[in-house]
PDB file of C-alpha atoms in Angstrom:
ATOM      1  CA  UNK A   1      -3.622  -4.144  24.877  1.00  0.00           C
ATOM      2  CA  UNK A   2      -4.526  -1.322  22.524  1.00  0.00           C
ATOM      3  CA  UNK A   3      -7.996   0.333  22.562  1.00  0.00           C
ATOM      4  CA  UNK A   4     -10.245   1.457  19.912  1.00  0.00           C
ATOM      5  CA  UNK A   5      -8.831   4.718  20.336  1.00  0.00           C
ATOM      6  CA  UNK A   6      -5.254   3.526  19.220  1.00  0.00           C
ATOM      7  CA  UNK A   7      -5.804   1.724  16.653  1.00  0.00           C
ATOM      8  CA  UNK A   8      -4.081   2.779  13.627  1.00  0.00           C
ATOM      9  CA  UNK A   9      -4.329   2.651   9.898  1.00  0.00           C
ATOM     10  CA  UNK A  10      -0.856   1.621   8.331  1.00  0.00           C
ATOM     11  CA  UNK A  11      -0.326   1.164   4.563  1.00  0.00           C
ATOM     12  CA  UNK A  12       2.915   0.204   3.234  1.00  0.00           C
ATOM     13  CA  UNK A  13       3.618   1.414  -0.934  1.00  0.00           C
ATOM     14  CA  UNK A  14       6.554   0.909  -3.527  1.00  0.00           C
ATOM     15  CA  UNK A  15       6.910  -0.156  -6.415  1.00  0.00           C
ATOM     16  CA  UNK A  16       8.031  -4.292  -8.012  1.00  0.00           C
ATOM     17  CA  UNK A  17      11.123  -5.391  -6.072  1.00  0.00           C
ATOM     18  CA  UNK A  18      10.929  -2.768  -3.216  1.00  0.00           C
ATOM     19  CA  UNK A  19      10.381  -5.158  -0.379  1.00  0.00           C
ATOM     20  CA  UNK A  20       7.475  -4.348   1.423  1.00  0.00           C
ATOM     21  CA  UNK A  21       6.473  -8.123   2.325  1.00  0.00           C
ATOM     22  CA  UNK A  22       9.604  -8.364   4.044  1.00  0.00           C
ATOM     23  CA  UNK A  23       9.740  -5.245   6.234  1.00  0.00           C
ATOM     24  CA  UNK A  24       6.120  -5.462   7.213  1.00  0.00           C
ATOM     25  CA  UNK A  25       7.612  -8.921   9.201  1.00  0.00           C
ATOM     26  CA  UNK A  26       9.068  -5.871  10.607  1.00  0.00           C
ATOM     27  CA  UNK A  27       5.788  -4.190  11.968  1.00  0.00           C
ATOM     28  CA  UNK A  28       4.471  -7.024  12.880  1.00  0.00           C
ATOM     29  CA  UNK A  29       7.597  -7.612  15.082  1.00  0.00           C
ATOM     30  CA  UNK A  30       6.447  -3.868  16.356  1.00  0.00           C
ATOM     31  CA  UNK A  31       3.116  -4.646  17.026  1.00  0.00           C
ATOM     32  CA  UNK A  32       3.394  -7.860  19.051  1.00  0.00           C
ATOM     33  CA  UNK A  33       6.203  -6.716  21.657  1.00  0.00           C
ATOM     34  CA  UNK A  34       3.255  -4.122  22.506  1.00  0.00           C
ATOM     35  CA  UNK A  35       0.438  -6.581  22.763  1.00  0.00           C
ATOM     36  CA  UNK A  36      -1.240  -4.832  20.083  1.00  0.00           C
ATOM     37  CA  UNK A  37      -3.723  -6.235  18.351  1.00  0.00           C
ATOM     38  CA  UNK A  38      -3.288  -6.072  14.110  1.00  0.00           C
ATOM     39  CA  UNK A  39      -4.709  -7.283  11.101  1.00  0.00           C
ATOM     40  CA  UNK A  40      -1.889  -7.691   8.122  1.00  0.00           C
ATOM     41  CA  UNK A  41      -4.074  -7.285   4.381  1.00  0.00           C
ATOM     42  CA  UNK A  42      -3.363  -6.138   1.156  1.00  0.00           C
ATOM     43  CA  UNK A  43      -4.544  -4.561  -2.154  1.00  0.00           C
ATOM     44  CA  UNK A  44      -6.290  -5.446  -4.618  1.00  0.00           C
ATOM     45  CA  UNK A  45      -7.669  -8.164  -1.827  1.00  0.00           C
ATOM     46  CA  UNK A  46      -8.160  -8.365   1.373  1.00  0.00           C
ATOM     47  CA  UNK A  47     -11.740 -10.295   1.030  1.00  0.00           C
ATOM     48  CA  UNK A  48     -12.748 -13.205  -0.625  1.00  0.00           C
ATOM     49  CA  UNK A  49     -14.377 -11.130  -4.033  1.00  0.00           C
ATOM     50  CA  UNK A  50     -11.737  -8.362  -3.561  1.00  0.00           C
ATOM     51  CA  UNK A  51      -9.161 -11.162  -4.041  1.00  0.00           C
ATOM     52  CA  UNK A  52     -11.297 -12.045  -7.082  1.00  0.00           C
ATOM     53  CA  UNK A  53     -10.897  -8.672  -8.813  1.00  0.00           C
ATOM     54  CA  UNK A  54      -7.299  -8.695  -7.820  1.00  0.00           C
ATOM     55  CA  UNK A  55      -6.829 -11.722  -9.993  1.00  0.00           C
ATOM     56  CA  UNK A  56      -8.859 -10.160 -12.761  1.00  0.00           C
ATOM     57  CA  UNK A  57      -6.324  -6.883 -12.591  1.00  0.00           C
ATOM     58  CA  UNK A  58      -2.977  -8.701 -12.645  1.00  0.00           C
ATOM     59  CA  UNK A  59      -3.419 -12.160 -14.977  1.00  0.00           C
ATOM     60  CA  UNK A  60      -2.168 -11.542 -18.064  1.00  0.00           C
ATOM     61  CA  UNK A  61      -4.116 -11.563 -21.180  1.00  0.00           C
ATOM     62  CA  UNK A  62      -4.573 -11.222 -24.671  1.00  0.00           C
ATOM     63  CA  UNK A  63      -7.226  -8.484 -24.387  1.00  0.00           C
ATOM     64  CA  UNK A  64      -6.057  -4.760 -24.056  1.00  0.00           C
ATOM     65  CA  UNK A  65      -7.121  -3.567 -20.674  1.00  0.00           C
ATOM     66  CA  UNK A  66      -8.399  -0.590 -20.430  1.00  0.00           C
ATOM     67  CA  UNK A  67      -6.783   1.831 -17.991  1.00  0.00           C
ATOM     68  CA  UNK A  68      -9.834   3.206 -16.413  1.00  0.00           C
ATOM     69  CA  UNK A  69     -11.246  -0.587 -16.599  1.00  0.00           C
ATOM     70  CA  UNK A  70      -8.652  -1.254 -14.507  1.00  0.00           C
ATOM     71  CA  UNK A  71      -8.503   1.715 -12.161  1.00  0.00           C
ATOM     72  CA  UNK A  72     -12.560   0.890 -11.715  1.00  0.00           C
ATOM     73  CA  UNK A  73     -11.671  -2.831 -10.897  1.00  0.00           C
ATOM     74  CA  UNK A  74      -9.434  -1.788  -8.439  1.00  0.00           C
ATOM     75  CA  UNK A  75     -11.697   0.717  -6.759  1.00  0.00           C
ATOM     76  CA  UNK A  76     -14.159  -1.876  -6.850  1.00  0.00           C
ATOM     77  CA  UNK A  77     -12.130  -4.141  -5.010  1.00  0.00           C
ATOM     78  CA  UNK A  78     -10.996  -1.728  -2.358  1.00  0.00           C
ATOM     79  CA  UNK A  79     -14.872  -0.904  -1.897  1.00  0.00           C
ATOM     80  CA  UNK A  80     -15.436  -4.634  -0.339  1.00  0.00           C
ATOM     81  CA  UNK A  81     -11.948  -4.321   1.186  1.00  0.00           C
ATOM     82  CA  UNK A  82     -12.543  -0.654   3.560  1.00  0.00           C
ATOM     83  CA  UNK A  83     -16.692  -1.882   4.166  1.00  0.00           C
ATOM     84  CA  UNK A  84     -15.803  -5.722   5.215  1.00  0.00           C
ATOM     85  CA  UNK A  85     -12.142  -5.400   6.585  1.00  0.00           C
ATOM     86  CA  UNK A  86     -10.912  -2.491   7.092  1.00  0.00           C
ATOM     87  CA  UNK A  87     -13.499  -0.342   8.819  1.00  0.00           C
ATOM     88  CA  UNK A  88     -14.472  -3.046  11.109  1.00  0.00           C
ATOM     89  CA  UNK A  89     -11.289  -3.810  12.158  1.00  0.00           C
ATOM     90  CA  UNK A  90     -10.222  -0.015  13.258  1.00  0.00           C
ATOM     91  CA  UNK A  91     -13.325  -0.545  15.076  1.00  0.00           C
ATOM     92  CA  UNK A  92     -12.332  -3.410  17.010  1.00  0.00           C
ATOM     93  CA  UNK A  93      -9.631  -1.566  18.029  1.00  0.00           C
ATOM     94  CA  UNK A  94      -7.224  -3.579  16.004  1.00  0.00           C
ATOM     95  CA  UNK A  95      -4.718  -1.735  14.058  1.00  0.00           C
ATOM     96  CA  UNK A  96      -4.146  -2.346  10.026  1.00  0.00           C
ATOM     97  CA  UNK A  97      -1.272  -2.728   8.422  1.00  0.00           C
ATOM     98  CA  UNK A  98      -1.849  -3.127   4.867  1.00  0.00           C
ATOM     99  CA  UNK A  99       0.326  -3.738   1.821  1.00  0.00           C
ATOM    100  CA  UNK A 100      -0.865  -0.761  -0.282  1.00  0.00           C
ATOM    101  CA  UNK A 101      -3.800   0.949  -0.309  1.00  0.00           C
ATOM    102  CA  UNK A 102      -5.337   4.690  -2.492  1.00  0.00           C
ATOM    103  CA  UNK A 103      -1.533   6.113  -3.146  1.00  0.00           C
ATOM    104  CA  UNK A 104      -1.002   2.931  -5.416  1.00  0.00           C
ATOM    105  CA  UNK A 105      -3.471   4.029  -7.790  1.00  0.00           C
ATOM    106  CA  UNK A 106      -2.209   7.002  -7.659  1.00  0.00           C
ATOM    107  CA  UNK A 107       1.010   6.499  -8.433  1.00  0.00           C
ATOM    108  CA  UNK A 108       0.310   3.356 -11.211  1.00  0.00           C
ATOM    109  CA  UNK A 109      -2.801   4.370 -12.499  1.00  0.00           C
ATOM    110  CA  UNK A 110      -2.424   7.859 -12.072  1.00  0.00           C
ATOM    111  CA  UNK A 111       0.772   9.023 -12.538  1.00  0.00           C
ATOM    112  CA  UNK A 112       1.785   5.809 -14.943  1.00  0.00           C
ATOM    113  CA  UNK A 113      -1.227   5.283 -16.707  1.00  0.00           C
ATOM    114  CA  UNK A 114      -2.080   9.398 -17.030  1.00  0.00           C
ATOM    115  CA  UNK A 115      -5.165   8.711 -16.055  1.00  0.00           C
ATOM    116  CA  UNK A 116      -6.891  11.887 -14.402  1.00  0.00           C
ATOM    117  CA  UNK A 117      -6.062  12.866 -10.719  1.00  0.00           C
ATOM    118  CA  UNK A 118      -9.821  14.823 -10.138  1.00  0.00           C
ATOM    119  CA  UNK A 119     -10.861  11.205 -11.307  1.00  0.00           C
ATOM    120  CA  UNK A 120      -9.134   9.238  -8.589  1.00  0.00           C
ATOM    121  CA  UNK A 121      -9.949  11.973  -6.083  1.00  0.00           C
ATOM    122  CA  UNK A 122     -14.004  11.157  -6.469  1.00  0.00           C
ATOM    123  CA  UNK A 123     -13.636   7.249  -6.484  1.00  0.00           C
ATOM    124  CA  UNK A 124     -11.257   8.139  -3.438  1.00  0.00           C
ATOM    125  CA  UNK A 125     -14.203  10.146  -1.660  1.00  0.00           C
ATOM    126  CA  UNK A 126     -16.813   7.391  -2.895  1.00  0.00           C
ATOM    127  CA  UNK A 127     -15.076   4.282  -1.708  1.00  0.00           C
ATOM    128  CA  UNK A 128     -13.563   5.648   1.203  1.00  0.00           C
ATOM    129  CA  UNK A 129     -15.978   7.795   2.826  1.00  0.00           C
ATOM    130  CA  UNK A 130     -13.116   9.851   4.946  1.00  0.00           C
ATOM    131  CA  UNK A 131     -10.810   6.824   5.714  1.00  0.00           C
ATOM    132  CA  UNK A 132      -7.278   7.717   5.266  1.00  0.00           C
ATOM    133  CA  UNK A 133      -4.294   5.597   6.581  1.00  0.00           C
ATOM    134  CA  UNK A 134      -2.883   7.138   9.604  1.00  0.00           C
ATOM    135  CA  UNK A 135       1.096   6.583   8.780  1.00  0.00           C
ATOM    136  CA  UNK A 136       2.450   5.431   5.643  1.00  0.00           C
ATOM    137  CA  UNK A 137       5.559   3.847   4.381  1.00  0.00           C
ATOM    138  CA  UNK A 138       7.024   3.856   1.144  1.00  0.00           C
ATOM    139  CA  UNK A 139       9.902   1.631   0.347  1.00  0.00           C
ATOM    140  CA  UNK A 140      11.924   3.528  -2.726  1.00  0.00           C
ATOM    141  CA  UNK A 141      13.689   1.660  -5.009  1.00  0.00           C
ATOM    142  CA  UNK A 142      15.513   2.687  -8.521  1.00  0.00           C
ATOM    143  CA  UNK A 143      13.584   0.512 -10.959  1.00  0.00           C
ATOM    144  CA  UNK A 144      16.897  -1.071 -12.420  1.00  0.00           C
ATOM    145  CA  UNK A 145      17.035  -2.679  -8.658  1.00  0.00           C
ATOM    146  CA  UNK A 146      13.414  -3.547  -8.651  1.00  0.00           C
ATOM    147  CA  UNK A 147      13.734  -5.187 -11.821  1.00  0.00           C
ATOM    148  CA  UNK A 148      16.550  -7.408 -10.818  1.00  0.00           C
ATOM    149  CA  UNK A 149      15.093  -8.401  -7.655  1.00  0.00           C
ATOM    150  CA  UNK A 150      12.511 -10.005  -9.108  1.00  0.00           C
ATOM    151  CA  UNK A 151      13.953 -11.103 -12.170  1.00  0.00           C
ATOM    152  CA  UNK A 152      13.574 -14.694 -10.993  1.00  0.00           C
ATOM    153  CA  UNK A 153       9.782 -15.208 -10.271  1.00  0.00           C
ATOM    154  CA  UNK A 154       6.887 -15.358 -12.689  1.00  0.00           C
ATOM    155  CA  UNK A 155       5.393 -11.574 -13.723  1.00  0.00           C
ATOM    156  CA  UNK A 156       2.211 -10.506 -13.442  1.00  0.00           C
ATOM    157  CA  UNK A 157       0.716  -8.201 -16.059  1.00  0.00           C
ATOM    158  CA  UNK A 158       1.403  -5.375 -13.823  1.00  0.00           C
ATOM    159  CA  UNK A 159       5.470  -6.591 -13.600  1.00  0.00           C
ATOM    160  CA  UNK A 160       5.581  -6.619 -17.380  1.00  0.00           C
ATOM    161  CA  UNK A 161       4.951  -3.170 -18.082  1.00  0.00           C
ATOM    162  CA  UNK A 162       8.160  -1.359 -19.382  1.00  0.00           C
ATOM    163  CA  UNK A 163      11.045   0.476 -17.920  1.00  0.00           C
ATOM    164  CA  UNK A 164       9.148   4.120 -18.121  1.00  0.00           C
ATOM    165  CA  UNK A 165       5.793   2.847 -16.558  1.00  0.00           C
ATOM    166  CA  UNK A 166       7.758   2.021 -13.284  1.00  0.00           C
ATOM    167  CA  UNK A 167       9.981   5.123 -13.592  1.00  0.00           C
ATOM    168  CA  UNK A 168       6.685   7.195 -13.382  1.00  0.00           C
ATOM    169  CA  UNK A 169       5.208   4.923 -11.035  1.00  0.00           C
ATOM    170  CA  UNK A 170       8.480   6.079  -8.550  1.00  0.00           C
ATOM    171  CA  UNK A 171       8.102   9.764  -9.588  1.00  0.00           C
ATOM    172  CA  UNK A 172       4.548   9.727  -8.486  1.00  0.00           C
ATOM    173  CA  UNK A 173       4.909   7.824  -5.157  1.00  0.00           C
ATOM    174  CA  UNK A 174       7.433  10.381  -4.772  1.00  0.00           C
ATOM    175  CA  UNK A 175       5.375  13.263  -5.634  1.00  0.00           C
ATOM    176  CA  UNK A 176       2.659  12.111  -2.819  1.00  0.00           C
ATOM    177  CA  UNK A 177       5.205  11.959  -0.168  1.00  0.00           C
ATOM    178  CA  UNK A 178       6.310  15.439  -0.851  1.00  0.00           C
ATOM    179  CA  UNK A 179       2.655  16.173  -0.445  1.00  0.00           C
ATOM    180  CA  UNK A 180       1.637  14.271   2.357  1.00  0.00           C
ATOM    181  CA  UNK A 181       3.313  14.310   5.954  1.00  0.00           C
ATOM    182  CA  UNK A 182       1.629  10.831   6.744  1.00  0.00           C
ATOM    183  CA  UNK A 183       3.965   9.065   4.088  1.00  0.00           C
ATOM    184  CA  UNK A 184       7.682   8.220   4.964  1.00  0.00           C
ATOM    185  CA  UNK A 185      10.255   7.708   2.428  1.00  0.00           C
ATOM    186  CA  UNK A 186      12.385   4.184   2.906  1.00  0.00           C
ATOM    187  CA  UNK A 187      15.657   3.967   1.208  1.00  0.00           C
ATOM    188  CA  UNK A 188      14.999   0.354  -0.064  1.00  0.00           C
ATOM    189  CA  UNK A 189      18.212  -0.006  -2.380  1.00  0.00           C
ATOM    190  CA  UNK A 190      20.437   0.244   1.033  1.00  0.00           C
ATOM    191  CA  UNK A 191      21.256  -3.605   2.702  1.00  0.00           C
ATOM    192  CA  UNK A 192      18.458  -5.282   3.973  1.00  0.00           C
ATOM    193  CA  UNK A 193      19.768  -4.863   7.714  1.00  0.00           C
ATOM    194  CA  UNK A 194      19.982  -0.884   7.275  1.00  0.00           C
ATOM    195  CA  UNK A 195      16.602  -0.742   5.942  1.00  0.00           C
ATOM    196  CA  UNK A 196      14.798  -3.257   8.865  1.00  0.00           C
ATOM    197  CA  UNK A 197      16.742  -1.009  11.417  1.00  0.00           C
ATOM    198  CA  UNK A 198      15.084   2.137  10.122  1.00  0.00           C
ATOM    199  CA  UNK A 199      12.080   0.611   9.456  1.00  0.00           C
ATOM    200  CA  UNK A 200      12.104  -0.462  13.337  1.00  0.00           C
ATOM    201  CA  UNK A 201      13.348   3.105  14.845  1.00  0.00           C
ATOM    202  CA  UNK A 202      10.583   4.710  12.430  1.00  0.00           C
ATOM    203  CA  UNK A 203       7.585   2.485  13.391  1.00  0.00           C
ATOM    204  CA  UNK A 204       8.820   2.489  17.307  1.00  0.00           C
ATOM    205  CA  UNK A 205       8.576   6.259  17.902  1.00  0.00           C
ATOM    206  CA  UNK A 206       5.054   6.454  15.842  1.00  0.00           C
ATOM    207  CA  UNK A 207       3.429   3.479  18.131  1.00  0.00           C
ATOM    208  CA  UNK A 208       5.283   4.374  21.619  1.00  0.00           C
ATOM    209  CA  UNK A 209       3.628   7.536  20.086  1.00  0.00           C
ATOM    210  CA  UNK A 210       0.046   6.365  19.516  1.00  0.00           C
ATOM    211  CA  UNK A 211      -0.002   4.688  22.600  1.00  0.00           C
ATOM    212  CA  UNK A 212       0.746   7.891  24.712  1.00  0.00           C
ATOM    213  CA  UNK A 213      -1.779   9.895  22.932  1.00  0.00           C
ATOM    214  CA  UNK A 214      -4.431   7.084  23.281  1.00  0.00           C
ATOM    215  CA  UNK A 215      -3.807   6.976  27.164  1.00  0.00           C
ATOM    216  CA  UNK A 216      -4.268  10.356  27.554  1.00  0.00           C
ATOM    217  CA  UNK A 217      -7.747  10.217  25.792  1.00  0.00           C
TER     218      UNK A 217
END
């Protein structure tokens, strides 16, 4: 079983239709053939008043959000999320596999929204206080496949934003990764088996990985 000095911080990212939920079965899949212990959240939520905000953020409304309203809420909700879940888990020794975490905002508020970047940066530093996930994935879809994927279910306000907010939202995410080592780029638009398969080789080699290097500590 792992120790405190394996656990790991894993955040999964993409965009509306990109399949995260289903490939972090995947991880989970991972984790238990290894006896590791693991704690599956998301974002906004993850707590009981972090789940609140996340409601606040996505139900559609009549009012005009504002985009740094929003971006606050958010930050807000990840605040309860890294003090009460997050943080306390790691130190447990479980690991964390959550679905999205800071390069969200990012990538919607951020990059979508144009809100600031030195903006996000200091809410980063406040909320966070130096946590950082340790490997990320992000699932990269066109968002003409997005968009049919989940033509079908009910949208959130988030979903009903246009064709050029989630174009910018997938140019951002993609700007990150070329920034960041920690974030690996899934081709989500390939069949579902040739995207678990990579997803499995990927997150493998980075726990068989972990493992070693917490041994040897």
């Amino acid at each position: 079983m792992a120790t405190p000095k394996q656990a790991r911080f894993v955040t999964v990212e993409g965009s509306e239709g990109a399949g995260k939920s289903t490939n972090i079965q995947v991880l989970n899949e991972v984790l238990d053939a290894r006896n590791i212990p693991y704690h599956n959240t998301r974002e906004p939520g993850g707590t009981s008043l972090a789940e609140d905000l996340r409601e606040i953020v996505l139900q559609p409304r009549d009012e005009e959000v504002d985009d740094l309203t929003e971006l606050l809420l958010i930050f807000a909700a990840r605040r309860q999320h890294v003090k009460n879940i997050i943080q306390p888990r790691l130190a447990n020794g479980e690991w964390v596999v959550c679905d999205r975490f800071t390069d969200a905002s990012y990538a919607y508020q951020g990059a979508a929204r144009g809100l600031d970047r030195g903006i996000i940066d200091t809410l980063r530093d406040w909320v966070q206080e130096g946590l950082e996930p340790d490997l990320t994935l992000y699932f990269d879809v066109s968002p003409e496949i997005g968009a049919e994927r989940i033509a079908n279910r009910e949208h959130d306000r988030l979903e009903r934003e246009q064709y050029e907010f989630f174009k910018a939202v997938r140019e951002g995410y993609l700007d990150l990764a070329r920034e960041q080592p920690r974030i690996n780029i899934i081709d989500a638009s390939a069949e579902l088996d040739a995207v678990q398969a990579s997803v499995r080789t990927l997150f493998e080699r980075y726990v068989d990985s972990a493992l070693v290097q917490g041994s040897g500590s």
